[in-house]
Amino acid sequence: MKSYIDQPDGIFQSVCSLDCPDQCGLLLHKKDGKIIKVEGDPSHPVTKGNICNKVRNMTARINDPKRLKYPLKRVGPKGSGSFERISWKEAIDTITANWNELIEQHGPESILPYSFYGNMGNLSAEGMDRRFFYRLGASQLERTICNAAGTTGYKYTMGAALGTDPEATIHTKLFIFWGVNAVSTNMHQVAIAQQARKNGAKIVVIDVHKNQTGRWADWFIPVLPGTDAALALGIMHILFAESLTDEEFLKNYTVGAEDLREHVKQYAPDSVSKITGVPAEDIYKLARMYAQTSPSMIRIGNGLQHHDNGGMCIRTIACLPALTGQWLVEGGGAMKGNSAFLAHNAAALQRPDLLKNKNTRVINMNALGKALMDEEKPVRSLFVYSSNPAVIAPNANKVREGLMRDDLFTVVHDLFLTETAQYADIVLPATSSFETTDFFASYWHHYMQIQLPVTQPFEEAKSNADVFRLLAEGMGFAEQAFKDSDEDMIRQALDNPSNPYLEGITYESLLENQFVKAKAKPIFPGKLPTPSGKIELYSERMLRDGYDPLPTYREIETDSDLPFLFIPAPNHNFLNSTFSNNDKHVSLEKEPKLHMNSDDALKLGVQDGDMVRIWNGRGECELKAAVGDNVLQGVLVSQGLWADRPGAKQLVNALTPDRISDMGGGAVFFSGRVQAEKVLVQMADLPVHAQQA
């Protein structure tokens, strides 16, 4: 096997580990055993050497002096940040002793893992950790905080996470970026669209906020939050009414076209306009543009699904390309995600067969606050890795209240002493992805990639896989599953005969080539993994599952009579809470802002740059107002999950509801309501010269 660790100097191929669709190929520059520069790999067929600011400045994160160097145990009150150094042996012995006692007294379900994809490496995110917690019999975590609702909705229509190959979109003539700030979260799709634009393509952006992607568009269409399904149905109404549909495609490749034709008559543009805030004439213009431009491609974003109606919203938009037959045109169709093309053998990697009690309770990660405060069957120990729930989980104040419980034994494995780690009893130092072996599968492009360790682990840091091997040993688990090496697990995961697209992607081919493309082909003509084998405009499966079988608009839940819908969107220089504690990235993003419509600001007496307090029954924040026309009236948008800072009130997820979406168990971050007011500056808060003026 290749080894980079023993070479103190050089340039080495790598892959970005962030939870981002682009999954860039990287080149790491190493000098004297230390990574000093990160740049894009120009040989990568899709990302082609271009990387974002987040990753370009990754050295500021992996070499940050605040990184955890060794295990810690708490010596002060929870949340105080008072810790002292301990050995790895003491850490493992302390954890396993606590767990053995809890299992004896309360059963293994009293222990809960909490993780997500802070590191997208498959071994790091769903390898030895899953094996360990299955074998332990711990409560299972339903990891649905990000894309679960939309993935479920899309599958009802298309059968799996299968969409347009992004490399084919160089041929696209109309891009509709729907609910995705692609400039910040999918920059290489933007780069491809920009190339297509030079050949005459038009770019339409539909969103609740005129962010960087909206400003880049040829036409930005603002829409009221949670009403996107109504807009899609209004487009369908026009396509059918004006005979702009591809009847041959509907006949050959769909089921339910006639039912849908009749169903969408109720979504006339005038009524849809009242729901969405989009003028009726713009709905007509968009529908006709979509029908008359080919190839056309809809890039469906993550934001849309973070509503009470999120799954149905994505299911509805996914029906549109069928009406115009765009799936048969190179560069046409839609894309929510392409993970099915690179699906590995998850059962071989995770080993769910190790779980003896098949009725083990499952806890939805969006309801962590409720689970931690549940007195009937309490969680008594929490193990957090690759996530920071004190910042990223909804209803964050309730989460933090739960983390403060004296009877909750909490372990956190991370690179930094995060907000969650402040509440921990034991803190374990984690490696960066550049210090480990792993394999990566993009959920946008079609390339599998491998990561070999480029540097030695930082100080005493250990990978997720190594930590769970140590815990398995400490618990006395003797199964071979816990002795498998990283190479063993990669080989097991890539052995997936049920996915023909993986043909030719092996451990050896990845070592030789760094990245290998799936044997993907256009979806049509072909058979989909739906019950009918076709695009299901009418879904019998949905009917059996208790949903409307046809695409339908339902209002988001009104959880209060507060006047503003609040959307805590991502920003440009962080990825969820990652980078929010790194000085370089904070300096790039500058400060948290609250985007507000000018008319709303006028009514509240707020001017651009004023501090604004927003609150509801769950919590409050104070953010600087960015006043203008970037959002519709009644909508407030913040950007980014900011790290805790003394005196600042910027925990936006303190305001978000922890309800569960319509399908898939997803989060509803964007369906909360708030009140707003200008923060009145007290004289004591002003500098002396301002008080004297």
JSON list of C-alpha atoms in Angstrom, two decimals, residues 198 238 260 303 351 357 607:
[
{"chain": "A", "resi": 198, "resn": "LYS", "atom": "CA", "xyz": [-21.37, 31.21, -22.24]},
{"chain": "A", "resi": 238, "resn": "ILE", "atom": "CA", "xyz": [-49.99, 25.76, -17.06]},
{"chain": "A", "resi": 260, "resn": "LEU", "atom": "CA", "xyz": [-52.25, 14.56, -12.26]},
{"chain": "A", "resi": 303, "resn": "GLY", "atom": "CA", "xyz": [-33.41, 24.11, 2.12]},
{"chain": "A", "resi": 351, "resn": "ARG", "atom": "CA", "xyz": [-23.02, -4.89, 10.51]},
{"chain": "A", "resi": 357, "resn": "ASN", "atom": "CA", "xyz": [-32.60, -6.97, 20.14]},
{"chain": "A", "resi": 607, "resn": "GLN", "atom": "CA", "xyz": [-32.20, 50.75, 9.98]}
]
